Tab-separated table of N, CA and C in Angstrom:
chain	number	residue	atom	x	y	z
A	23	MET	N	-96.167	-50.593	-1.711
A	23	MET	CA	-96.571	-49.105	-1.638
A	23	MET	C	-95.612	-48.245	-0.547
A	24	GLU	N	-95.302	-47.152	-1.913
A	24	GLU	CA	-94.405	-46.429	-0.895
A	24	GLU	C	-95.665	-44.903	0.167
A	25	PHE	N	-95.123	-44.799	0.354
A	25	PHE	CA	-95.956	-43.755	1.908
A	25	PHE	C	-94.978	-42.075	1.828
A	26	ALA	N	-95.286	-41.389	1.447
A	26	ALA	CA	-94.349	-40.040	1.670
A	26	ALA	C	-95.229	-38.681	2.042
A	27	GLN	N	-94.617	-38.187	3.366
A	27	GLN	CA	-95.268	-37.386	4.137
A	27	GLN	C	-94.958	-35.810	3.885
A	28	GLU	N	-95.119	-34.820	4.191
A	28	GLU	CA	-94.755	-33.681	4.121
A	28	GLU	C	-95.717	-32.390	4.067
A	29	GLN	N	-95.434	-31.609	4.605
A	29	GLN	CA	-95.968	-30.558	6.179
A	29	GLN	C	-96.639	-29.527	5.009
A	30	ALA	N	-97.436	-28.860	5.259
A	30	ALA	CA	-98.679	-27.195	5.211
A	30	ALA	C	-98.737	-27.152	5.872
A	31	GLY	N	-98.323	-25.574	6.766
A	31	GLY	CA	-98.780	-25.383	7.848
A	31	GLY	C	-99.645	-26.546	8.845
A	32	ASP	N	-100.690	-26.615	8.909
A	32	ASP	CA	-101.876	-27.494	9.521
A	32	ASP	C	-102.302	-28.373	8.309
A	33	VAL	N	-101.773	-28.255	7.428
A	33	VAL	CA	-102.487	-29.751	6.130
A	33	VAL	C	-100.618	-30.789	6.311
A	34	ALA	N	-100.890	-32.415	6.294
A	34	ALA	CA	-100.753	-33.612	5.905
A	34	ALA	C	-100.964	-33.252	4.901
A	35	ILE	N	-99.138	-33.474	3.588
A	35	ILE	CA	-100.345	-34.525	2.933
A	35	ILE	C	-99.206	-35.084	2.669
A	36	VAL	N	-100.071	-36.136	2.272
A	36	VAL	CA	-99.437	-37.643	2.593
A	36	VAL	C	-99.377	-38.118	0.919
A	37	LYS	N	-98.133	-39.320	0.500
A	37	LYS	CA	-98.139	-38.867	-0.605
A	37	LYS	C	-98.595	-40.995	-1.201
A	38	LEU	N	-99.734	-40.949	-1.399
A	38	LEU	CA	-99.288	-42.683	-1.974
A	38	LEU	C	-98.677	-43.913	-3.426
A	39	VAL	N	-97.847	-44.463	-3.225
A	39	VAL	CA	-97.218	-44.490	-4.675
A	39	VAL	C	-97.408	-46.286	-4.950
A	40	GLY	N	-97.667	-46.483	-5.762
A	40	GLY	CA	-97.404	-48.677	-5.859
A	40	GLY	C	-99.284	-48.652	-6.422
A	41	ARG	N	-99.233	-49.749	-5.196
A	41	ARG	CA	-100.676	-50.019	-4.798
A	41	ARG	C	-100.959	-50.624	-3.116
A	42	LEU	N	-102.488	-49.386	-3.071
A	42	LEU	CA	-102.702	-50.475	-2.021
A	42	LEU	C	-103.904	-51.261	-2.040
A	43	ASP	N	-103.278	-52.315	-1.596
A	43	ASP	CA	-103.793	-53.527	-1.725
A	43	ASP	C	-104.207	-54.460	-0.664
A	44	SER	N	-104.699	-55.741	0.414
A	44	SER	CA	-104.230	-56.185	0.921
A	44	SER	C	-102.718	-55.737	1.205
A	45	ASN	N	-102.186	-56.007	0.874
A	45	ASN	CA	-100.695	-56.433	1.548
A	45	ASN	C	-100.350	-55.445	1.897
A	46	ALA	N	-100.120	-53.867	1.513
A	46	ALA	CA	-100.244	-53.184	2.162
A	46	ALA	C	-101.015	-52.463	3.030
A	47	ALA	N	-102.525	-52.691	3.279
A	47	ALA	CA	-103.411	-52.167	3.797
A	47	ALA	C	-102.469	-51.167	5.625
A	48	LYS	N	-102.367	-52.726	6.125
A	48	LYS	CA	-101.842	-52.644	7.497
A	48	LYS	C	-100.504	-51.901	7.564
A	49	ALA	N	-99.545	-51.162	6.351
A	49	ALA	CA	-98.567	-50.619	7.149
A	49	ALA	C	-99.095	-48.712	6.250
A	50	ALA	N	-99.732	-48.614	5.498
A	50	ALA	CA	-100.534	-47.312	5.254
A	50	ALA	C	-101.016	-47.266	6.111
A	51	GLU	N	-101.906	-48.227	7.017
A	51	GLU	CA	-102.737	-47.989	7.683
A	51	GLU	C	-101.498	-47.298	9.328
A	52	GLU	N	-101.597	-48.413	9.398
A	52	GLU	CA	-99.601	-47.213	10.104
A	52	GLU	C	-99.496	-45.912	10.079
A	53	SER	N	-98.887	-46.036	9.234
A	53	SER	CA	-98.876	-44.625	8.501
A	53	SER	C	-99.507	-43.553	8.898
A	54	PHE	N	-100.863	-43.686	8.199
A	54	PHE	CA	-101.689	-43.145	9.053
A	54	PHE	C	-101.366	-42.297	9.699
A	55	ALA	N	-101.784	-43.575	10.366
A	55	ALA	CA	-101.996	-42.411	12.410
A	55	ALA	C	-100.635	-41.981	12.269
A	56	ARG	N	-99.506	-42.648	12.360
A	56	ARG	CA	-98.786	-41.263	13.340
A	56	ARG	C	-98.868	-40.178	12.851
A	57	VAL	N	-99.193	-40.264	11.312
A	57	VAL	CA	-99.482	-38.972	10.583
A	57	VAL	C	-100.883	-37.990	11.325
A	58	LEU	N	-101.488	-38.395	11.993
A	58	LEU	CA	-102.335	-38.170	12.294
A	58	LEU	C	-101.940	-37.674	13.977
A	59	ALA	N	-101.011	-38.851	14.463
A	59	ALA	CA	-100.649	-38.615	15.963
A	59	ALA	C	-100.747	-37.792	16.171
A	60	GLY	N	-99.764	-37.065	14.947
A	60	GLY	CA	-98.593	-35.851	14.602
A	60	GLY	C	-99.166	-35.102	15.166
A	61	GLY	N	-100.303	-34.626	15.723
A	61	GLY	CA	-101.470	-32.794	15.401
A	61	GLY	C	-102.611	-32.395	13.817
A	62	ALA	N	-100.961	-33.077	13.428
A	62	ALA	CA	-102.132	-32.648	12.258
A	62	ALA	C	-103.679	-32.346	11.532
A	63	PRO	N	-105.062	-31.538	12.090
A	63	PRO	CA	-105.740	-31.792	11.597
A	63	PRO	C	-105.906	-31.400	10.573
A	64	HIS	N	-105.788	-31.536	9.303
A	64	HIS	CA	-106.102	-31.705	8.032
A	64	HIS	C	-105.356	-32.539	7.053
A	65	LEU	N	-105.578	-33.284	6.594
A	65	LEU	CA	-105.074	-34.395	5.399
A	65	LEU	C	-105.055	-33.812	3.886
A	66	VAL	N	-104.083	-34.003	3.513
A	66	VAL	CA	-104.425	-34.158	1.763
A	66	VAL	C	-104.068	-35.086	1.424
A	67	VAL	N	-104.349	-35.890	0.758
A	67	VAL	CA	-103.712	-37.373	0.278
A	67	VAL	C	-103.456	-37.364	-1.174
A	68	ASP	N	-101.799	-37.223	-1.647
A	68	ASP	CA	-101.735	-37.659	-2.796
A	68	ASP	C	-101.619	-39.141	-3.786
A	69	MET	N	-102.972	-39.117	-4.540
A	69	MET	CA	-102.598	-40.327	-4.848
A	69	MET	C	-102.735	-39.991	-6.890
A	70	SER	N	-101.769	-39.501	-6.905
A	70	SER	CA	-101.146	-40.055	-8.521
A	70	SER	C	-101.083	-40.073	-8.918
A	71	LYS	N	-99.716	-40.776	-8.341
A	71	LYS	CA	-99.384	-42.284	-8.304
A	71	LYS	C	-99.890	-43.271	-7.876
A	72	LEU	N	-100.718	-43.223	-7.449
A	72	LEU	CA	-101.085	-44.755	-6.875
A	72	LEU	C	-102.046	-45.226	-8.109
A	73	GLU	N	-100.932	-47.077	-8.048
A	73	GLU	CA	-101.306	-47.482	-9.692
A	73	GLU	C	-102.854	-47.807	-9.277
A	74	TYR	N	-103.100	-48.588	-7.868
A	74	TYR	CA	-103.978	-49.417	-8.377
A	74	TYR	C	-104.167	-49.179	-6.746
A	75	ILE	N	-106.381	-49.529	-6.492
A	75	ILE	CA	-106.671	-50.192	-5.027
A	75	ILE	C	-107.284	-50.966	-4.910
A	76	SER	N	-107.070	-51.491	-3.991
A	76	SER	CA	-108.652	-52.697	-3.714
A	76	SER	C	-109.571	-52.265	-2.830
A	77	SER	N	-110.377	-53.210	-1.615
A	77	SER	CA	-110.805	-53.179	-1.228
A	77	SER	C	-110.623	-52.897	0.085
A	78	ALA	N	-109.333	-53.348	0.949
A	78	ALA	CA	-108.767	-53.467	1.783
A	78	ALA	C	-108.588	-52.156	1.363
A	79	GLY	N	-107.696	-51.101	0.129
A	79	GLY	CA	-107.555	-49.486	0.794
A	79	GLY	C	-108.144	-49.158	0.767
A	80	LEU	N	-109.630	-49.207	0.005
A	80	LEU	CA	-110.834	-48.286	0.361
A	80	LEU	C	-111.014	-48.050	2.236
A	81	ARG	N	-110.730	-49.416	2.501
A	81	ARG	CA	-111.227	-49.350	4.231
A	81	ARG	C	-109.720	-48.535	4.602
A	82	VAL	N	-108.823	-48.749	4.691
A	82	VAL	CA	-108.025	-47.840	5.261
A	82	VAL	C	-108.688	-46.220	5.070
A	83	LEU	N	-108.141	-46.004	3.753
A	83	LEU	CA	-109.216	-44.282	3.646
A	83	LEU	C	-109.956	-44.001	4.765
A	84	LEU	N	-111.527	-44.895	4.540
A	84	LEU	CA	-112.625	-45.030	4.864
A	84	LEU	C	-112.464	-44.781	6.549
A	85	VAL	N	-111.221	-45.715	7.447
A	85	VAL	CA	-111.177	-45.183	9.018
A	85	VAL	C	-110.781	-43.949	8.490
A	86	MET	N	-109.275	-43.560	7.206
A	86	MET	CA	-108.403	-42.007	8.792
A	86	MET	C	-109.656	-41.006	8.120
A	87	ALA	N	-110.051	-41.157	7.337
A	87	ALA	CA	-111.319	-40.293	7.244
A	87	ALA	C	-112.442	-39.103	8.489
A	88	LYS	N	-112.473	-41.090	9.198
A	88	LYS	CA	-113.372	-40.763	10.325
A	88	LYS	C	-112.847	-40.290	11.667
A	89	LYS	N	-110.974	-41.151	11.809
A	89	LYS	CA	-110.505	-41.074	12.672
A	89	LYS	C	-109.890	-39.054	12.210
A	90	VAL	N	-109.734	-38.266	11.439
A	90	VAL	CA	-109.487	-36.709	10.807
A	90	VAL	C	-111.098	-35.881	11.362
A	91	GLN	N	-112.237	-36.833	11.277
A	91	GLN	CA	-113.520	-35.852	11.134
A	91	GLN	C	-114.091	-36.291	12.094
A	92	GLN	N	-113.546	-36.956	13.232
A	92	GLN	CA	-113.504	-36.812	15.079
A	92	GLN	C	-112.793	-35.710	15.846
A	93	THR	N	-111.642	-35.299	14.764
A	93	THR	CA	-111.078	-34.374	15.361
A	93	THR	C	-110.856	-32.426	14.542
A	94	ASP	N	-112.146	-32.818	14.246
A	94	ASP	CA	-112.861	-32.013	13.084
A	94	ASP	C	-112.164	-31.697	11.437
A	95	GLY	N	-111.430	-32.389	11.618
A	95	GLY	CA	-109.951	-31.938	10.275
A	95	GLY	C	-110.882	-32.506	8.784
A	96	LYS	N	-110.497	-32.164	7.899
A	96	LYS	CA	-111.206	-31.966	6.526
A	96	LYS	C	-109.654	-33.211	5.645
A	97	MET	N	-110.258	-33.956	5.445
A	97	MET	CA	-109.671	-34.739	4.901
A	97	MET	C	-110.500	-35.194	2.931
A	98	VAL	N	-108.615	-34.584	1.774
A	98	VAL	CA	-109.174	-34.177	0.701
A	98	VAL	C	-108.705	-35.151	-0.134
A	99	LEU	N	-108.633	-36.400	-0.830
A	99	LEU	CA	-107.915	-37.122	-2.150
A	99	LEU	C	-107.821	-36.144	-2.962
A	100	PHE	N	-106.509	-36.360	-3.614
A	100	PHE	CA	-106.876	-35.843	-5.991
A	100	PHE	C	-105.693	-36.390	-6.213
A	101	GLY	N	-105.694	-35.968	-7.519
A	101	GLY	CA	-105.276	-37.002	-8.727
A	101	GLY	C	-105.077	-38.007	-8.874
A	102	LEU	N	-106.209	-38.479	-8.512
A	102	LEU	CA	-106.688	-39.769	-9.245
A	102	LEU	C	-106.891	-40.005	-10.583
A	103	VAL	N	-105.131	-41.455	-10.104
A	103	VAL	CA	-105.580	-42.108	-12.421
A	103	VAL	C	-107.537	-42.350	-12.485
A	104	GLU	N	-107.140	-43.271	-13.857
A	104	GLU	CA	-107.939	-43.201	-14.406
A	104	GLU	C	-108.991	-45.428	-13.387
A	105	ASN	N	-107.718	-45.297	-13.607
A	105	ASN	CA	-108.672	-47.233	-12.692
A	105	ASN	C	-108.489	-46.883	-11.580
A	106	VAL	N	-108.355	-45.782	-10.689
A	106	VAL	CA	-108.342	-46.049	-9.248
A	106	VAL	C	-109.249	-44.895	-8.900
A	107	ARG	N	-109.603	-44.073	-10.416
A	107	ARG	CA	-111.283	-43.228	-10.361
A	107	ARG	C	-112.638	-44.410	-10.539
A	108	GLU	N	-111.789	-45.344	-11.110
A	108	GLU	CA	-113.024	-46.179	-11.564
A	108	GLU	C	-113.320	-47.296	-10.230
A	109	VAL	N	-113.349	-46.928	-9.813
A	109	VAL	CA	-112.804	-47.965	-7.720
A	109	VAL	C	-114.164	-47.112	-7.420
A	110	PHE	N	-113.004	-45.999	-7.071
A	110	PHE	CA	-114.392	-44.634	-6.251
A	110	PHE	C	-115.185	-44.842	-6.835
A	111	SER	N	-115.566	-44.522	-8.290
A	111	SER	CA	-117.156	-44.527	-9.388
A	111	SER	C	-117.813	-45.439	-8.684
A	112	ILE	N	-117.175	-46.638	-9.151
A	112	ILE	CA	-118.232	-48.501	-8.889
A	112	ILE	C	-118.157	-48.207	-8.042
A	113	SER	N	-117.812	-47.911	-6.532
A	113	SER	CA	-118.259	-48.226	-5.454
A	113	SER	C	-118.384	-47.443	-4.086
A	114	GLY	N	-119.257	-45.939	-5.008
A	114	GLY	CA	-120.022	-44.948	-4.332
A	114	GLY	C	-118.855	-43.674	-3.352
A	115	PHE	N	-117.747	-44.530	-3.036
A	115	PHE	CA	-116.664	-43.395	-2.597
A	115	PHE	C	-116.655	-41.641	-2.889
A	116	ASP	N	-116.159	-42.847	-3.980
A	116	ASP	CA	-116.134	-40.505	-5.008
A	116	ASP	C	-117.230	-39.496	-4.333
A	117	ARG	N	-118.579	-40.479	-3.646
A	117	ARG	CA	-119.350	-39.930	-3.325
A	117	ARG	C	-119.507	-39.383	-1.530
A	118	ILE	N	-118.205	-39.235	-0.882
A	118	ILE	CA	-118.237	-40.549	0.486
A	118	ILE	C	-117.642	-39.305	0.769
A	119	PHE	N	-115.962	-39.018	-0.526
A	119	PHE	CA	-114.577	-37.995	-0.014
A	119	PHE	C	-114.576	-37.057	-1.106
A	120	ALA	N	-114.179	-35.804	-0.899
A	120	ALA	CA	-113.597	-35.164	-0.930
A	120	ALA	C	-112.656	-34.813	-2.249
A	121	ILE	N	-113.093	-34.556	-3.829
A	121	ILE	CA	-111.446	-35.074	-4.836
A	121	ILE	C	-111.774	-34.173	-5.673
A	122	GLN	N	-110.069	-33.657	-5.622
A	122	GLN	CA	-109.693	-32.240	-6.135
A	122	GLN	C	-109.411	-33.685	-7.285
A	123	SER	N	-108.914	-31.765	-8.175
A	123	SER	CA	-107.663	-32.523	-9.537
A	123	SER	C	-106.385	-32.261	-9.088
A	124	ASP	N	-106.085	-31.446	-8.297
A	124	ASP	CA	-104.647	-31.083	-7.699
A	124	ASP	C	-104.119	-30.772	-6.472
A	125	LYS	N	-103.222	-30.688	-6.080
A	125	LYS	CA	-102.689	-30.143	-4.771
A	125	LYS	C	-103.453	-28.945	-4.750
A	126	SER	N	-102.874	-28.137	-5.545
A	126	SER	CA	-103.840	-26.884	-5.293
A	126	SER	C	-105.061	-26.493	-4.619
A	127	ALA	N	-106.092	-27.446	-6.115
A	127	ALA	CA	-107.537	-27.001	-4.756
A	127	ALA	C	-107.819	-28.440	-3.941
A	128	ALA	N	-106.957	-28.804	-3.814
A	128	ALA	CA	-106.881	-30.121	-2.503
A	128	ALA	C	-106.422	-29.479	-1.369
A	129	LEU	N	-105.480	-28.525	-1.211
A	129	LEU	CA	-105.016	-27.207	-0.383
A	129	LEU	C	-106.011	-26.567	0.597
A	130	ALA	N	-106.246	-25.962	-0.952
A	130	ALA	CA	-108.011	-24.887	-0.799
A	130	ALA	C	-108.746	-25.496	-1.101
A	131	ALA	N	-109.243	-26.515	-0.070
A	131	ALA	CA	-110.726	-27.573	-0.263
A	131	ALA	C	-110.285	-27.956	1.781
A	132	VAL	N	-109.585	-27.830	2.091
A	132	VAL	CA	-108.859	-28.321	3.488
A	132	VAL	C	-109.442	-27.349	4.321
A	133	ARG	N	-109.070	-26.273	3.597
A	133	ARG	CA	-108.765	-24.665	4.589
A	133	ARG	C	-109.962	-23.902	5.041
């Protein structure tokens, strides 16, 4: 899995590429932790190039959402491809996370 970050003011934008599964979960969690350690209170996650997410990947996102919430920040996901969206729907995570269709809507939702 690839993990890229950019900054838009006080919002960290993270782009996930590939597969967020048990093999990538530890590295992803460490990468997210570095982003949050940088002081960004708000997090937008671009999932438009994420091909697959497992329960381990869902756990990583849930842990990060809780950390963001503890700092009075917001976390918004966007660009979920069909099979990833289906995993979110089946698991009920679509009711836990704020999910937007595109980057501009996600940025507006965290501000």
